[in-house]
CSV table of C-alpha atoms in Angstrom, one decimal:
chain,number,residue,atom,x,y,z
U,1,MET,CA,82.5,113.8,100.0
U,2,THR,CA,83.4,117.4,99.3
U,3,GLY,CA,86.9,118.8,99.4
U,4,SER,CA,88.3,115.4,100.7
U,5,THR,CA,91.7,114.1,100.2
U,6,SER,CA,90.5,110.7,99.1
U,7,ALA,CA,87.2,108.9,98.6
U,8,PRO,CA,86.3,105.2,99.2
U,9,LEU,CA,86.4,103.1,96.1
U,10,ALA,CA,85.0,99.6,95.5
U,11,ARG,CA,86.9,96.6,94.2
U,12,THR,CA,85.7,94.9,91.1
U,13,ASN,CA,84.5,91.7,92.8
U,14,ASN,CA,82.0,93.4,95.1
U,15,GLY,CA,78.9,93.1,93.1
U,16,GLU,CA,77.2,94.8,90.2
U,17,LEU,CA,77.5,98.6,89.8
U,18,GLY,CA,75.9,101.1,87.5
U,19,PRO,CA,77.9,103.1,84.9
U,20,ARG,CA,81.5,103.0,86.2
U,21,VAL,CA,85.1,103.0,85.3
U,22,VAL,CA,87.5,100.3,86.3
U,23,THR,CA,91.1,101.5,86.7
U,24,LEU,CA,92.7,98.5,85.1
U,25,GLY,CA,96.2,100.1,85.2
U,26,THR,CA,97.2,103.4,86.8
U,27,ALA,CA,100.9,103.8,86.1
U,28,GLY,CA,102.3,105.9,83.2
U,29,GLY,CA,105.6,105.8,81.4
U,30,PRO,CA,107.3,103.3,79.2
U,31,ARG,CA,108.9,101.5,82.1
U,32,TRP,CA,108.7,98.6,84.5
U,33,TRP,CA,108.9,100.7,87.7
U,34,SER,CA,111.4,99.5,90.3
U,35,GLY,CA,111.5,100.2,94.0
U,36,ALA,CA,109.6,99.3,97.2
U,37,ASP,CA,106.2,99.6,95.5
U,38,ALA,CA,107.2,98.1,92.2
U,39,GLY,CA,104.6,96.0,90.6
U,40,LYS,CA,101.6,97.5,92.4
U,41,ARG,CA,100.5,99.6,89.3
U,42,SER,CA,100.1,98.1,85.8
U,43,GLY,CA,100.4,100.1,82.6
U,44,ILE,CA,97.7,102.7,81.9
U,45,ALA,CA,94.4,101.3,80.8
U,46,THR,CA,90.8,102.3,81.9
U,47,ALA,CA,87.6,100.4,81.3
U,48,VAL,CA,84.3,102.4,80.9
U,49,VAL,CA,81.6,99.9,81.8
U,50,ILE,CA,78.0,100.5,80.8
U,51,ASP,CA,75.5,97.7,81.2
U,52,ASP,CA,77.3,94.6,79.8
U,53,ARG,CA,79.5,96.6,77.5
U,54,ILE,CA,83.1,97.6,77.9
U,55,TYR,CA,84.8,100.6,76.3
U,56,LEU,CA,88.6,100.5,76.8
U,57,VAL,CA,90.7,103.6,76.9
U,58,ASP,CA,94.4,102.8,76.2
U,59,ALA,CA,96.1,99.4,76.3
U,60,GLY,CA,99.2,99.6,78.6
U,61,HIS,CA,101.2,96.6,79.7
U,62,GLY,CA,99.2,93.9,81.3
U,63,VAL,CA,95.8,95.1,80.1
U,64,GLY,CA,94.6,91.6,79.1
U,65,ARG,CA,95.5,90.2,82.5
U,66,GLN,CA,93.9,93.1,84.3
U,67,LEU,CA,90.6,92.7,82.3
U,68,ASN,CA,90.5,89.1,83.5
U,69,LEU,CA,91.2,90.0,87.1
U,70,ALA,CA,88.4,92.6,86.9
U,71,GLY,CA,86.0,90.0,85.6
U,72,LEU,CA,85.6,91.9,82.4
U,73,PRO,CA,85.6,89.5,79.4
U,74,ILE,CA,87.5,90.7,76.4
U,75,SER,CA,84.6,89.5,74.3
U,76,SER,CA,82.5,92.3,75.8
U,77,LEU,CA,84.7,95.0,74.4
U,78,ARG,CA,82.8,97.3,72.0
U,79,GLY,CA,85.5,99.8,71.4
U,80,ILE,CA,89.2,100.5,72.2
U,81,PHE,CA,90.1,104.2,72.3
U,82,ILE,CA,93.7,105.1,72.1
U,83,THR,CA,94.6,108.6,73.3
U,84,HIS,CA,98.0,108.8,71.6
U,85,LEU,CA,100.6,106.5,70.2
U,86,HIS,CA,103.2,106.5,72.9
U,87,SER,CA,104.2,102.9,73.7
U,88,ASP,CA,102.9,102.9,77.3
U,89,HIS,CA,99.4,103.4,75.9
U,90,THR,CA,99.6,100.9,73.1
U,91,VAL,CA,102.1,98.2,73.9
U,92,ASP,CA,99.5,95.5,74.7
U,93,LEU,CA,97.1,96.3,71.9
U,94,ALA,CA,98.7,93.4,70.0
U,95,SER,CA,98.2,90.9,72.9
U,96,LEU,CA,94.5,91.9,73.0
U,97,ALA,CA,94.1,91.0,69.4
U,98,VAL,CA,96.4,88.0,69.2
U,99,PHE,CA,95.1,86.4,72.4
U,100,GLY,CA,91.6,87.7,72.0
U,101,ILE,CA,90.8,85.3,69.1
U,102,PHE,CA,90.9,82.4,71.6
U,103,THR,CA,88.1,83.9,73.6
U,104,PHE,CA,85.6,84.6,70.8
U,105,THR,CA,82.7,82.5,69.6
U,106,GLU,CA,81.2,82.5,66.1
U,107,HIS,CA,78.7,85.1,67.3
U,108,GLN,CA,81.4,87.6,68.5
U,109,HIS,CA,80.7,91.2,67.5
U,110,GLN,CA,83.3,93.4,66.0
U,111,ILE,CA,85.5,95.7,68.1
U,112,GLU,CA,86.4,99.1,66.8
U,113,ILE,CA,89.9,100.5,67.6
U,114,ILE,CA,89.8,104.2,67.4
U,115,GLY,CA,92.9,106.3,67.7
U,116,PRO,CA,95.2,108.9,66.1
U,117,GLY,CA,96.0,108.9,62.4
U,118,ASP,CA,99.4,109.1,60.8
U,119,ARG,CA,101.2,112.2,62.2
U,120,GLY,CA,102.3,113.1,58.7
U,121,ALA,CA,105.6,114.7,59.8
U,122,LEU,CA,108.4,113.9,62.2
U,123,PRO,CA,108.7,116.1,65.3
U,124,PRO,CA,111.4,118.7,65.4
U,125,VAL,CA,114.8,117.7,66.9
U,126,ALA,CA,115.2,118.7,70.5
U,127,PRO,CA,117.3,121.9,70.8
U,128,ARG,CA,119.6,120.2,73.3
U,129,ALA,CA,120.8,117.7,70.6
U,130,ILE,CA,124.5,117.8,69.9
U,131,ALA,CA,124.1,115.8,66.7
U,132,VAL,CA,120.9,115.2,64.7
U,133,PRO,CA,119.5,111.7,65.6
U,134,LYS,CA,118.4,109.3,62.9
U,135,PRO,CA,114.8,108.2,63.0
U,136,VAL,CA,113.9,104.5,62.8
U,137,PHE,CA,111.9,103.2,59.8
U,138,PRO,CA,112.4,106.4,57.8
U,139,ASP,CA,110.1,105.0,55.0
U,140,ASP,CA,107.2,104.9,57.4
U,141,PRO,CA,108.2,106.9,60.5
U,142,THR,CA,104.8,108.0,61.9
U,143,PRO,CA,102.1,105.4,61.4
U,144,GLY,CA,98.7,106.0,62.9
U,145,ILE,CA,96.5,103.5,64.7
U,146,THR,CA,95.6,101.7,61.5
U,147,GLY,CA,99.2,101.3,60.4
U,148,MET,CA,100.3,100.4,63.9
U,149,PHE,CA,97.7,97.6,64.2
U,150,ARG,CA,98.7,96.3,60.8
U,151,HIS,CA,102.4,96.3,61.8
U,152,PHE,CA,101.6,94.5,65.1
U,153,MET,CA,99.7,91.8,63.3
U,154,ALA,CA,102.4,91.5,60.6
U,155,ALA,CA,105.0,90.9,63.4
U,156,HIS,CA,102.9,87.9,64.6
U,157,ALA,CA,102.0,86.6,61.1
U,158,ALA,CA,103.8,83.3,61.5
U,159,ASP,CA,101.9,82.6,64.7
U,160,LEU,CA,98.6,83.8,63.4
U,161,ASN,CA,98.8,81.8,60.2
U,162,ASP,CA,99.6,78.7,62.2
U,163,ARG,CA,96.4,79.3,64.2
U,164,ILE,CA,94.3,80.2,61.2
U,165,LEU,CA,95.3,77.4,58.9
U,166,ASP,CA,96.0,74.5,61.4
U,167,ALA,CA,93.6,75.3,64.3
U,168,LEU,CA,91.0,77.1,62.1
U,169,ARG,CA,91.0,80.1,64.4
U,170,PRO,CA,89.7,83.4,63.1
U,171,SER,CA,91.9,86.2,61.9
U,172,PRO,CA,92.2,89.2,64.3
U,173,PHE,CA,91.1,91.3,61.3
U,174,ASP,CA,87.8,89.6,61.3
U,175,TYR,CA,87.0,91.2,64.7
U,176,PHE,CA,89.3,94.1,65.3
U,177,LEU,CA,88.6,97.2,63.1
U,178,PRO,CA,91.2,100.0,63.4
U,179,GLU,CA,90.1,103.4,62.4
U,180,ASP,CA,92.1,106.6,62.3
U,181,ILE,CA,90.4,109.6,63.9
U,182,ARG,CA,89.7,112.4,61.4
U,183,ILE,CA,90.4,115.8,62.9
U,184,PRO,CA,88.0,118.4,61.5
U,185,ALA,CA,89.8,120.6,59.0
U,186,ALA,CA,88.3,123.7,60.5
U,187,THR,CA,90.4,123.3,63.6
U,188,GLY,CA,93.6,124.3,61.8
U,189,TYR,CA,95.4,121.4,63.3
U,190,HIS,CA,99.0,120.8,62.2
U,191,PRO,CA,101.3,118.2,64.0
U,192,ASN,CA,104.2,120.7,64.4
U,193,ASP,CA,102.8,124.2,63.8
U,194,ASN,CA,99.4,123.9,65.6
U,195,PRO,CA,99.0,120.5,67.4
U,196,THR,CA,96.6,121.9,70.0
U,197,PRO,CA,94.3,124.4,68.3
U,198,ALA,CA,93.0,127.1,70.7
U,199,GLY,CA,89.3,127.3,71.1
U,200,MET,CA,88.7,123.9,69.6
U,201,GLU,CA,85.2,122.4,69.9
U,202,PRO,CA,84.9,118.7,70.9
U,203,PHE,CA,83.9,116.5,68.1
U,204,GLU,CA,82.2,113.0,67.9
U,205,VAL,CA,84.3,110.0,67.3
U,206,TYR,CA,81.9,107.1,68.2
U,207,SER,CA,78.3,106.5,69.2
U,208,ASP,CA,76.0,103.6,69.8
U,209,GLU,CA,72.7,103.3,71.7
U,210,LEU,CA,74.4,103.5,75.1
U,211,VAL,CA,77.2,106.1,74.7
U,212,THR,CA,78.5,109.0,72.7
U,213,VAL,CA,82.2,109.6,72.7
U,214,THR,CA,83.6,113.0,71.9
U,215,ALA,CA,87.3,114.0,71.6
U,216,THR,CA,89.5,117.0,71.7
U,217,LEU,CA,93.2,117.7,71.0
U,218,VAL,CA,95.3,118.1,74.1
U,219,GLN,CA,98.9,119.3,74.7
U,220,HIS,CA,101.4,116.5,74.9
U,221,PRO,CA,104.4,117.6,72.8
U,222,PRO,CA,106.1,116.4,70.7
U,223,ILE,CA,103.5,113.7,70.0
U,224,ALA,CA,100.6,114.7,67.8
U,225,PRO,CA,97.8,114.2,67.6
U,226,ALA,CA,97.0,113.5,71.3
U,227,PHE,CA,93.4,113.2,72.4
U,228,ALA,CA,91.2,113.3,75.4
U,229,PHE,CA,87.9,111.5,75.3
U,230,ARG,CA,84.5,112.1,76.9
U,231,PHE,CA,81.9,109.3,77.3
U,232,ASP,CA,78.3,110.6,77.7
U,233,THR,CA,75.6,108.2,78.7
U,234,PRO,CA,71.9,108.7,79.7
U,235,HIS,CA,73.1,108.2,83.3
U,236,GLY,CA,76.2,110.5,83.4
U,237,SER,CA,79.6,111.2,81.9
U,238,VAL,CA,83.3,110.5,82.4
U,239,THR,CA,86.2,112.3,80.8
U,240,ILE,CA,89.7,110.9,80.4
U,241,SER,CA,92.5,113.3,79.8
U,242,GLY,CA,95.1,111.2,78.1
U,243,ASP,CA,98.6,112.6,78.5
U,244,THR,CA,98.6,116.4,78.6
U,245,ALA,CA,99.9,119.6,80.1
U,246,PRO,CA,97.3,122.0,81.4
U,247,CYS,CA,95.0,122.7,78.5
U,248,ASP,CA,92.0,124.8,77.9
U,249,ASN,CA,90.7,122.3,75.3
U,250,LEU,CA,90.4,119.7,78.0
U,251,VAL,CA,88.6,122.1,80.3
U,252,ARG,CA,86.0,122.7,77.5
U,253,LEU,CA,85.6,118.9,76.9
U,254,ALA,CA,85.2,118.1,80.6
U,255,THR,CA,82.8,120.9,81.5
U,256,GLY,CA,80.2,119.6,83.9
U,257,THR,CA,81.4,116.0,83.7
U,258,ASP,CA,80.5,113.7,86.5
U,259,LEU,CA,84.0,112.2,86.7
U,260,LEU,CA,87.4,113.4,85.3
U,261,LEU,CA,90.3,111.0,85.2
U,262,HIS,CA,93.4,113.1,84.8
U,263,GLU,CA,97.1,112.2,84.4
U,264,ALA,CA,99.6,113.4,87.1
U,265,ILE,CA,103.3,113.5,87.4
U,266,ASP,CA,105.7,114.0,90.4
U,267,PHE,CA,107.8,116.8,89.1
U,268,ASP,CA,110.1,116.6,92.1
U,269,TRP,CA,110.9,113.1,91.0
U,270,VAL,CA,111.7,114.3,87.5
U,271,HIS,CA,114.2,116.9,88.8
U,272,ARG,CA,115.8,114.5,91.2
U,273,THR,CA,116.1,111.8,88.6
U,274,TYR,CA,117.7,113.8,85.8
U,275,ALA,CA,119.6,116.5,87.8
U,276,GLY,CA,123.2,116.9,86.7
U,277,GLY,CA,122.8,114.8,83.6
U,278,GLY,CA,123.9,115.4,80.0
U,279,PRO,CA,121.7,116.4,77.0
U,280,THR,CA,119.5,113.3,77.2
U,281,ALA,CA,118.7,114.0,80.9
U,282,GLN,CA,118.1,117.7,80.2
U,283,ALA,CA,115.9,116.8,77.2
U,284,SER,CA,113.9,114.5,79.5
U,285,ILE,CA,113.3,117.3,82.0
U,286,ASP,CA,112.2,119.6,79.1
U,287,HIS,CA,109.8,116.9,77.9
U,288,HIS,CA,108.1,116.2,81.2
U,289,THR,CA,107.7,119.8,82.2
U,290,LYS,CA,106.1,120.9,78.9
U,291,SER,CA,104.0,117.7,78.4
U,292,HIS,CA,102.5,116.7,81.8
U,293,THR,CA,100.5,117.9,84.8
U,294,SER,CA,101.1,118.1,88.5
U,295,PRO,CA,98.5,117.0,91.0
U,296,ALA,CA,97.8,120.6,91.9
U,297,GLN,CA,97.4,121.6,88.3
U,298,ALA,CA,95.0,118.6,87.7
U,299,VAL,CA,92.9,120.0,90.6
U,300,GLU,CA,92.8,123.4,89.0
U,301,ILE,CA,91.7,121.9,85.7
U,302,ALA,CA,89.0,119.9,87.3
U,303,ASN,CA,87.7,122.9,89.3
U,304,ALA,CA,87.7,125.0,86.2
U,305,ALA,CA,85.7,122.4,84.4
U,306,GLY,CA,83.2,122.0,87.2
U,307,ALA,CA,83.9,118.3,87.4
U,308,LYS,CA,81.9,116.6,90.2
U,309,ALA,CA,84.7,114.1,90.9
U,310,LEU,CA,88.4,113.9,90.0
U,311,ALA,CA,90.6,110.8,89.9
U,312,LEU,CA,94.4,110.9,89.3
U,313,HIS,CA,95.8,108.2,87.2
U,314,HIS,CA,98.7,107.6,84.7
U,315,LEU,CA,100.9,108.3,87.8
U,316,VAL,CA,104.5,108.9,87.0
U,317,PRO,CA,106.5,107.4,88.6
U,318,GLY,CA,104.3,104.5,89.4
U,319,THR,CA,106.1,104.1,92.8
U,320,THR,CA,105.6,107.6,94.2
U,321,PRO,CA,104.1,107.5,97.7
U,322,ARG,CA,100.4,108.1,97.8
U,323,ALA,CA,100.9,111.2,100.0
U,324,VAL,CA,102.3,113.0,96.9
U,325,TRP,CA,99.2,112.4,94.9
U,326,LEU,CA,96.9,113.2,97.9
U,327,SER,CA,98.6,116.5,98.6
U,328,ALA,CA,96.4,118.6,96.4
U,329,GLY,CA,93.1,116.9,97.1
U,330,SER,CA,91.9,119.3,99.8
U,331,ARG,CA,91.8,122.1,97.1
U,332,PHE,CA,89.3,120.2,94.9
U,333,ASN,CA,85.7,121.3,95.1
U,334,GLY,CA,84.3,117.8,94.6
U,335,THR,CA,85.1,114.2,95.4
U,336,PHE,CA,88.8,113.3,95.0
U,337,HIS,CA,90.2,109.8,94.2
U,338,VAL,CA,93.7,108.3,94.0
U,339,PRO,CA,92.7,104.9,92.7
U,340,ASP,CA,94.8,101.7,92.7
U,341,ASP,CA,94.6,99.2,90.0
U,342,LEU,CA,91.3,97.4,89.7
U,343,ASP,CA,89.4,100.0,91.7
U,344,VAL,CA,85.8,100.9,90.6
U,345,ILE,CA,84.6,104.5,90.4
U,346,PRO,CA,80.8,104.9,89.7
U,347,PHE,CA,79.8,107.9,87.8
U,348,GLY,CA,76.4,109.6,87.2
U,349,THR,CA,73.2,108.0,88.5
U,350,ARG,CA,72.6,104.4,89.6
U,351,SER,CA,69.9,102.5,91.3
U,352,PRO,CA,70.0,102.3,95.2
U,353,GLY,CA,70.8,98.6,95.0
U,354,GLN,CA,74.0,99.3,93.1
U,355,LEU,CA,76.1,101.1,95.8
U,356,PRO,CA,79.6,99.7,96.2
U,357,HIS,CA,80.7,97.8,99.2
U,358,LEU,CA,84.0,98.7,100.7
U,359,SER,CA,86.9,96.5,101.7
U,360,ALA,CA,88.9,97.1,104.9
U,361,ALA,CA,91.8,98.3,102.7
U,362,ASP,CA,89.5,100.8,100.9
U,363,GLU,CA,88.2,102.2,104.3
U,364,ALA,CA,91.8,102.5,105.5
U,365,TYR,CA,93.1,104.6,102.7
U,366,ALA,CA,89.9,106.6,102.3
U,367,ARG,CA,90.5,108.3,105.7
U,368,PRO,CA,92.3,111.7,105.3
């Protein structure tokens, strides 16, 4: 479907598909969204499914429940890829590990957790600050994914040691292997001075016999590093933007991809919500406008990359009417999606017997 405002998607319970993503959670932001459509979108999390393996990108709130609803067993996870360390992308990483040990057998394979390393320096104070804020945990203010996972498990040590010693359960450390991404020194990366190096070439962060995952640094100040990931398989590719403002590095990573999942924000909502507020409100406007992407900008990025399909996710707010997200779809040169939670988007090639079946709800919202 070319230049469409939406494309039909399949639900996860409609049979086996080829390489695909499952949009486990499509809302962004560290909030439980309230309003008429509250609760319809879980926290950001995306499953890349290849054969019987699952590669999870981000672990927003509710990700374990969403995996179960999608029929994707946690024991099939091969890798968890964290784009950046904002809480809406990491808050349920702990529950995956703590609850996950109850689903594993003695033959369970290990699951790599791949994400940003220690920032190494605090971000600068917002220029709108009246007084300099005090950071929390000044002795360890910017842990990376390895440190974060250790802290998560330390917080649950009483529970875990009960299970390990009394019920003879395994330790999460037996199965979950956190690893900080090493950014190539040649990029010139610095968390404050050069967080998104221009002209950066994507670099490999993971590979196995089914998939190669490459990454690049994207623009999501003040957090650094912030990554986008691309998954290349023999059947096709999918690129996931993470949180970012419009960014040439992302265009380079996504060039020719079969499917781009890109974040989107409703900037009208931002200005309505924070209009007339004090320094905190003004700082929030500053953050959103320099760190995120509108639906129209996401379309421009996808067109520049030559992506065959574009899906908007990490929708902020999670309760914005669908029409806002659909508004830019007619300007996209390929197939355009605004998925709900638990939708399936195939990418690349698949056998004729693996076409999705559509529910009545899918057909209804697929019509322009």
